[in-house]
Amino acid sequence: MNQQGVRWTAEQVLALAPDDASRRAGAKLGTAGPWSGGGSDGSGAVWGLCKGSGSKPYRTIVDTAGPAYSCSCPSRKFPCKHALGLLLLWSAGGEAVPDAGVPDWAEPWLAGRRARATGGRGPGADGGGPARSGDPEAARRRAEQRAARITAGAEELEQRLADLLRGGLAAADRSGYGLWEETAARMVDAQAPGLAGRVRDLGAIPGSGPGWPVRLLEECALTHLLDRAWLDIDRLPDPLAATVRTRVGLTASADGPAVRDHWSVLAQYDTPDGKLTTRRVWLHGRNSGRTALLLSFGAAGRAPALALPVGTVVDAEVRPYPGAGRLRGELGEQFSPPVPDTAHPPGGDVAGALAAYGTALREDPWLDAWPVTLTGVIPVPSPGGGWQLADADGGSALPVTAAALGGPGLWRLAAVSGGRPVTVFGECGHRGFTPLTAWSPETPETVPLT
Amino acid sequence: MTTTWEDLVTSALLGTDRRAPADDVLARSPGKDAPVALLDAAALHTVRRRAGLLPGPAAGLPEPAPHDGRPPLPDAARRRLAHLLADRSGTSSGGGRRGSAPDLTELLPQWLAAANAHDYRAPASVLPALLDAARARTDLRPAALVFAGPLGLWLARLNPEWRFALRGTPGGTALPEPADPDAVRRLWEEGLFAERVALLGAVRAHDPDAAAALLASTWPSERAEDRLMFLDSLRTGLSDADEPFLEEALSDRSRNVRSTAAELLSALPRSAFARRMAERASTCVHLDRTVAEATITVEAPHECDAGMQRDGVLPDPPTGRGERSWWLGQLVEAAPLAVWTARLGARTATEIVALPVADDWADELHAAWCRAAVRQRDPAWARALLGPPTTPPATGPGTSSLAERSKLLSILPDGERALWVADFIAAHGLSEAFQLLGVCEVPWAEPLGRAVVDALDIARDAGSYPWSFSGVMGLAERCLDPGQADRLEVLTAVPDEPEGASPGAGGYWSEAFQRLVATLRLRAAMRAELLPVASPPDPLD
């Protein structure tokens, strides 16, 4: 494999930045000026010395296969601006980061990582590992206690929903957000974070613009459905029961059989939610045809650890989690660093996309959207100010979700299309289609829209 | 009868106590309270509706963007552009100290100019960022719009924030063949203003007479501001053939149109207008041979008659200026410079500028000659009025205004201009050089580059802080020949602090020179990346 080919693009590097300030600071350092002693080896390690304000330069090392970062600077940002600058320099392919042997100062850290990578997967590769395996009897008792608390929470929530419907949703508009916050807190006490999250979302609906009563009734009904499913979980078939457990907020471990494949990285995007940033990475297995979702979380000020550049393919194992359509997976061993890839997954028309979402609801009625690839669609501005993705024959169209309107991604999509058919990967659901990545026959690029 | 979704919403909105759900809803959830039964039915409805969603009808498909036949950017250049655009938002937070890393935003204009010189097509995915950048910086617009091409224009039509692109340079609009009279006529009558200006330029380059006929055909019905812009566009390729039309425009309804026509005519020394002006101007300026040293005497006009006004002379001076000197200035400015050699004893421009002028008219007269030299693009006069670069600016002949000097400089050939500025800097340092450097051709010629670097080096040794020279430093980063980077490397070391230097200045200078060297290296890399790849490896194209 050509070394140059493995390098990431500037966009991919900048996507790693924990915040805008770091992105800017990193971009400033992404030039040869302050750097010396830089280099990279064939296996994804990049290093360099960055002159800072002190007398000794900072030692920056990045393992792009992870990716993982090490820097001698005191910054608490992660990755720090030096790591970002170094990666930008590397991505630009200049002579400041030539192919070279690993210098002595970078060797121990890299060797330590490699040793851990080969000697079994590192512990807690993706947050929240399973509970300590101790006394199985005690674990069973703890699980029962938690289930009982969740049951009590679900019953209380049922009661509140019934009261709400008895008094009317119109009253919910007046009672404001406080009521929902309090109910959400009760669900947190009941150790049912999934229910708590749904309740918080319910509280935001009355302020969400015209048509809110319809949306509120829909979401109340689905929350009710989840309550009922939990309360009768013993009578559900196993896969559905697993979905319900996941939806309620019980963490499961990725216990499915690992799937080794060449996984194309289709999309990566972050959703900040208060103190936590959630990063979603969509993969598509070239041979298995499976779509997998990797989740990674970052606390305030830190980018989520997992980063796979869009438009690359990686030979790796993915282990699926139970429930919820078995989309979510955990990244296992990687057998190669990510290499560029311009192929797009097979796709279909807009009717097929909605049908796929409908089918997925059979396994998980709480799904808001389902990953699909549309081929031969044209982005079209619709008269009401929104956008559509229309089949190239001009017959049918899907609306673009309100959340995706107005962002730079939509304009990139329009530009890449230029009024001609393109292939778009995204999430299709009852709110419409959220475009995430585009491919055009006119350019060899994979264009991220997030 | 089955309950519809609307019935359920109504019932939920008002509350089941006030509006009980229909019997069939209650019957389907036996033994449950009305609210629960309502929720059961609503859940069923919701999942059923979502599972059965069908696509809607498509709005009308857009007309596809016109094809752009330019070759795609090489990969490295594409990455570089994304990089330059990504840095765009960052520079405002820089504050006073600029650090040792190059300022990427400042390199964007250069990058665009180089990419346009290679005639590359902009990658579609960067167009939104490019248009945003051009929206924020008007100086980027012409080059950005040319680079964005027809796809950029197509995209700009969809987003009101990019409307500027439709007004500005018609980057890549498909103009008809200038030789196709029907198509030309149609676009001339129906096109957007920017398209019409571009069309006029294209036809003019192809066949000046046809262009004149085209313009005359609609001239009386054009709006005054459009007439002004059309007239202004004649500046390119102005020739004696334009005289009849301009002469006509001297009696236009709009005063601005009249004065622009007069200005253009004065750049045509063989025109009747120029002859009229020469006659008026030469009656005001005489050579007095009666004194020991030949001296110029000036007799400013006593009135601004109707003929002068028709020829664009403005009768009312701005406040603070005498009307007679105001009229004189306008006459001399519009008269062909060749008239003075004949009038003032067959002297050359240099000799004329050196002549003493009686009664303090020297400043007025020299300033008018400067304007005339700029208008008529006369290098001999420009050279004379600039004087030797080593003369201190305040004492020389001609003008001491830096703005006028840089205008005069821009008339000189590239090499001569660079040499003049280099000698000026060697003699007077950098403090007044900024404006003059701005008109020199990029990259700076070798002697000029050396003069600037030497002057910076001297400034450092003198112990001042580098930010006193940040304007020149910034220019040097953008304009020095990138090949100089290696030679400058030695300046990046932190020097020993000389006696009496500003504390810490050495470190800041080292940082500033580091940025200079890094920027030059970056520019060299940018230039190399834009070189066409020998064999296009792209199988999709």
PDB file of N, CA, C and O in Angstrom, chain B residues 481-517:
ATOM      1  N   ASP B 481       9.919  35.971  -3.249  1.00  0.00           N
ATOM      2  CA  ASP B 481      10.069  34.757  -4.035  1.00  0.00           C
ATOM      3  C   ASP B 481      10.297  33.576  -3.089  1.00  0.00           C
ATOM      4  O   ASP B 481      11.192  33.610  -2.257  1.00  0.00           O
ATOM      5  N   PRO B 482       9.461  32.520  -3.205  1.00  0.00           N
ATOM      6  CA  PRO B 482       9.618  31.381  -2.285  1.00  0.00           C
ATOM      7  C   PRO B 482      11.010  30.778  -2.326  1.00  0.00           C
ATOM      8  O   PRO B 482      11.454  30.176  -1.352  1.00  0.00           O
ATOM      9  N   GLY B 483      11.732  30.978  -3.428  1.00  0.00           N
ATOM     10  CA  GLY B 483      13.085  30.433  -3.533  1.00  0.00           C
ATOM     11  C   GLY B 483      14.048  31.035  -2.522  1.00  0.00           C
ATOM     12  O   GLY B 483      15.140  30.508  -2.304  1.00  0.00           O
ATOM     13  N   GLN B 484      13.646  32.141  -1.882  1.00  0.00           N
ATOM     14  CA  GLN B 484      14.524  32.815  -0.924  1.00  0.00           C
ATOM     15  C   GLN B 484      14.525  32.157   0.452  1.00  0.00           C
ATOM     16  O   GLN B 484      15.283  32.559   1.323  1.00  0.00           O
ATOM     17  N   ALA B 485      13.645  31.170   0.643  1.00  0.00           N
ATOM     18  CA  ALA B 485      13.440  30.620   1.989  1.00  0.00           C
ATOM     19  C   ALA B 485      14.758  30.164   2.611  1.00  0.00           C
ATOM     20  O   ALA B 485      15.050  30.489   3.766  1.00  0.00           O
ATOM     21  N   ASP B 486      15.574  29.430   1.849  1.00  0.00           N
ATOM     22  CA  ASP B 486      16.796  28.882   2.436  1.00  0.00           C
ATOM     23  C   ASP B 486      17.744  29.982   2.891  1.00  0.00           C
ATOM     24  O   ASP B 486      18.382  29.879   3.926  1.00  0.00           O
ATOM     25  N   ARG B 487      17.825  31.052   2.065  1.00  0.00           N
ATOM     26  CA  ARG B 487      18.725  32.144   2.393  1.00  0.00           C
ATOM     27  C   ARG B 487      18.286  32.843   3.686  1.00  0.00           C
ATOM     28  O   ARG B 487      19.093  33.401   4.417  1.00  0.00           O
ATOM     29  N   LEU B 488      16.973  32.820   3.949  1.00  0.00           N
ATOM     30  CA  LEU B 488      16.442  33.535   5.111  1.00  0.00           C
ATOM     31  C   LEU B 488      16.541  32.720   6.387  1.00  0.00           C
ATOM     32  O   LEU B 488      16.341  33.236   7.480  1.00  0.00           O
ATOM     33  N   GLU B 489      16.814  31.435   6.223  1.00  0.00           N
ATOM     34  CA  GLU B 489      16.812  30.524   7.370  1.00  0.00           C
ATOM     35  C   GLU B 489      17.701  31.064   8.501  1.00  0.00           C
ATOM     36  O   GLU B 489      17.338  30.968   9.680  1.00  0.00           O
ATOM     37  N   VAL B 490      18.867  31.659   8.130  1.00  0.00           N
ATOM     38  CA  VAL B 490      19.805  32.115   9.168  1.00  0.00           C
ATOM     39  C   VAL B 490      19.189  33.185  10.061  1.00  0.00           C
ATOM     40  O   VAL B 490      19.590  33.346  11.210  1.00  0.00           O
ATOM     41  N   LEU B 491      18.212  33.910   9.549  1.00  0.00           N
ATOM     42  CA  LEU B 491      17.633  34.998  10.328  1.00  0.00           C
ATOM     43  C   LEU B 491      16.693  34.494  11.415  1.00  0.00           C
ATOM     44  O   LEU B 491      16.258  35.257  12.268  1.00  0.00           O
ATOM     45  N   THR B 492      16.336  33.187  11.377  1.00  0.00           N
ATOM     46  CA  THR B 492      15.364  32.697  12.340  1.00  0.00           C
ATOM     47  C   THR B 492      15.993  32.413  13.695  1.00  0.00           C
ATOM     48  O   THR B 492      15.291  32.163  14.661  1.00  0.00           O
ATOM     49  N   ALA B 493      17.322  32.421  13.769  1.00  0.00           N
ATOM     50  CA  ALA B 493      17.974  32.169  15.060  1.00  0.00           C
ATOM     51  C   ALA B 493      17.712  33.344  15.991  1.00  0.00           C
ATOM     52  O   ALA B 493      17.575  34.484  15.552  1.00  0.00           O
ATOM     53  N   VAL B 494      17.629  33.059  17.282  1.00  0.00           N
ATOM     54  CA  VAL B 494      17.454  34.141  18.249  1.00  0.00           C
ATOM     55  C   VAL B 494      18.811  34.806  18.456  1.00  0.00           C
ATOM     56  O   VAL B 494      19.765  34.147  18.845  1.00  0.00           O
ATOM     57  N   PRO B 495      18.932  36.102  18.126  1.00  0.00           N
ATOM     58  CA  PRO B 495      20.239  36.762  18.233  1.00  0.00           C
ATOM     59  C   PRO B 495      20.546  37.153  19.677  1.00  0.00           C
ATOM     60  O   PRO B 495      19.643  37.183  20.521  1.00  0.00           O
ATOM     61  N   ASP B 496      21.819  37.443  19.950  1.00  0.00           N
ATOM     62  CA  ASP B 496      22.174  38.038  21.246  1.00  0.00           C
ATOM     63  C   ASP B 496      21.568  39.423  21.289  1.00  0.00           C
ATOM     64  O   ASP B 496      21.565  40.137  20.292  1.00  0.00           O
ATOM     65  N   GLU B 497      21.100  39.805  22.473  1.00  0.00           N
ATOM     66  CA  GLU B 497      20.457  41.109  22.549  1.00  0.00           C
ATOM     67  C   GLU B 497      21.497  42.216  22.537  1.00  0.00           C
ATOM     68  O   GLU B 497      22.380  42.263  23.390  1.00  0.00           O
ATOM     69  N   PRO B 498      21.418  43.109  21.525  1.00  0.00           N
ATOM     70  CA  PRO B 498      22.399  44.198  21.504  1.00  0.00           C
ATOM     71  C   PRO B 498      22.093  45.210  22.598  1.00  0.00           C
ATOM     72  O   PRO B 498      20.992  45.222  23.157  1.00  0.00           O
ATOM     73  N   GLU B 499      23.090  46.038  22.849  1.00  0.00           N
ATOM     74  CA  GLU B 499      22.955  47.119  23.835  1.00  0.00           C
ATOM     75  C   GLU B 499      21.756  47.989  23.481  1.00  0.00           C
ATOM     76  O   GLU B 499      21.581  48.384  22.335  1.00  0.00           O
ATOM     77  N   GLY B 500      20.912  48.293  24.433  1.00  0.00           N
ATOM     78  CA  GLY B 500      19.837  49.263  24.206  1.00  0.00           C
ATOM     79  C   GLY B 500      18.669  48.741  23.389  1.00  0.00           C
ATOM     80  O   GLY B 500      17.782  49.488  23.005  1.00  0.00           O
ATOM     81  N   ALA B 501      18.635  47.431  23.091  1.00  0.00           N
ATOM     82  CA  ALA B 501      17.516  46.894  22.325  1.00  0.00           C
ATOM     83  C   ALA B 501      16.281  46.785  23.211  1.00  0.00           C
ATOM     84  O   ALA B 501      16.383  46.754  24.433  1.00  0.00           O
ATOM     85  N   SER B 502      15.111  46.742  22.578  1.00  0.00           N
ATOM     86  CA  SER B 502      13.891  46.537  23.350  1.00  0.00           C
ATOM     87  C   SER B 502      13.931  45.131  23.927  1.00  0.00           C
ATOM     88  O   SER B 502      14.310  44.189  23.231  1.00  0.00           O
ATOM     89  N   PRO B 503      13.557  44.971  25.192  1.00  0.00           N
ATOM     90  CA  PRO B 503      13.694  43.664  25.834  1.00  0.00           C
ATOM     91  C   PRO B 503      12.886  42.595  25.113  1.00  0.00           C
ATOM     92  O   PRO B 503      11.726  42.807  24.771  1.00  0.00           O
ATOM     93  N   GLY B 504      13.503  41.473  24.849  1.00  0.00           N
ATOM     94  CA  GLY B 504      12.800  40.340  24.246  1.00  0.00           C
ATOM     95  C   GLY B 504      12.580  40.467  22.756  1.00  0.00           C
ATOM     96  O   GLY B 504      12.048  39.574  22.130  1.00  0.00           O
ATOM     97  N   ALA B 505      12.999  41.590  22.177  1.00  0.00           N
ATOM     98  CA  ALA B 505      12.721  41.806  20.747  1.00  0.00           C
ATOM     99  C   ALA B 505      13.335  40.702  19.896  1.00  0.00           C
ATOM    100  O   ALA B 505      12.741  40.261  18.916  1.00  0.00           O
ATOM    101  N   GLY B 506      14.534  40.257  20.294  1.00  0.00           N
ATOM    102  CA  GLY B 506      15.210  39.226  19.505  1.00  0.00           C
ATOM    103  C   GLY B 506      14.355  37.995  19.305  1.00  0.00           C
ATOM    104  O   GLY B 506      14.260  37.449  18.207  1.00  0.00           O
ATOM    105  N   GLY B 507      13.707  37.565  20.383  1.00  0.00           N
ATOM    106  CA  GLY B 507      12.849  36.375  20.303  1.00  0.00           C
ATOM    107  C   GLY B 507      11.687  36.599  19.359  1.00  0.00           C
ATOM    108  O   GLY B 507      11.338  35.724  18.560  1.00  0.00           O
ATOM    109  N   TYR B 508      11.097  37.800  19.444  1.00  0.00           N
ATOM    110  CA  TYR B 508       9.945  38.072  18.575  1.00  0.00           C
ATOM    111  C   TYR B 508      10.374  38.138  17.124  1.00  0.00           C
ATOM    112  O   TYR B 508       9.669  37.712  16.223  1.00  0.00           O
ATOM    113  N   TRP B 509      11.580  38.739  16.895  1.00  0.00           N
ATOM    114  CA  TRP B 509      12.083  38.790  15.513  1.00  0.00           C
ATOM    115  C   TRP B 509      12.296  37.389  14.979  1.00  0.00           C
ATOM    116  O   TRP B 509      11.954  37.083  13.839  1.00  0.00           O
ATOM    117  N   SER B 510      12.870  36.535  15.821  1.00  0.00           N
ATOM    118  CA  SER B 510      13.116  35.165  15.385  1.00  0.00           C
ATOM    119  C   SER B 510      11.796  34.508  14.989  1.00  0.00           C
ATOM    120  O   SER B 510      11.692  33.826  13.964  1.00  0.00           O
ATOM    121  N   GLU B 511      10.765  34.773  15.813  1.00  0.00           N
ATOM    122  CA  GLU B 511       9.452  34.204  15.532  1.00  0.00           C
ATOM    123  C   GLU B 511       8.904  34.739  14.209  1.00  0.00           C
ATOM    124  O   GLU B 511       8.376  33.993  13.385  1.00  0.00           O
ATOM    125  N   ALA B 512       9.068  36.063  14.010  1.00  0.00           N
ATOM    126  CA  ALA B 512       8.552  36.678  12.785  1.00  0.00           C
ATOM    127  C   ALA B 512       9.270  36.120  11.555  1.00  0.00           C
ATOM    128  O   ALA B 512       8.642  35.821  10.542  1.00  0.00           O
ATOM    129  N   PHE B 513      10.594  35.948  11.660  1.00  0.00           N
ATOM    130  CA  PHE B 513      11.329  35.393  10.518  1.00  0.00           C
ATOM    131  C   PHE B 513      10.970  33.921  10.304  1.00  0.00           C
ATOM    132  O   PHE B 513      10.949  33.438   9.179  1.00  0.00           O
ATOM    133  N   GLN B 514      10.716  33.218  11.425  1.00  0.00           N
ATOM    134  CA  GLN B 514      10.266  31.824  11.265  1.00  0.00           C
ATOM    135  C   GLN B 514       8.980  31.768  10.467  1.00  0.00           C
ATOM    136  O   GLN B 514       8.802  30.918   9.589  1.00  0.00           O
ATOM    137  N   ARG B 515       8.069  32.695  10.800  1.00  0.00           N
ATOM    138  CA  ARG B 515       6.809  32.683  10.062  1.00  0.00           C
ATOM    139  C   ARG B 515       7.049  33.017   8.594  1.00  0.00           C
ATOM    140  O   ARG B 515       6.454  32.423   7.702  1.00  0.00           O
ATOM    141  N   LEU B 516       7.954  33.968   8.369  1.00  0.00           N
ATOM    142  CA  LEU B 516       8.270  34.348   6.991  1.00  0.00           C
ATOM    143  C   LEU B 516       8.792  33.133   6.215  1.00  0.00           C
ATOM    144  O   LEU B 516       8.314  32.820   5.118  1.00  0.00           O
ATOM    145  N   VAL B 517       9.750  32.426   6.813  1.00  0.00           N
ATOM    146  CA  VAL B 517      10.335  31.272   6.125  1.00  0.00           C
ATOM    147  C   VAL B 517       9.274  30.184   5.927  1.00  0.00           C
ATOM    148  O   VAL B 517       9.151  29.612   4.837  1.00  0.00           O
TER     149      VAL B 517
END
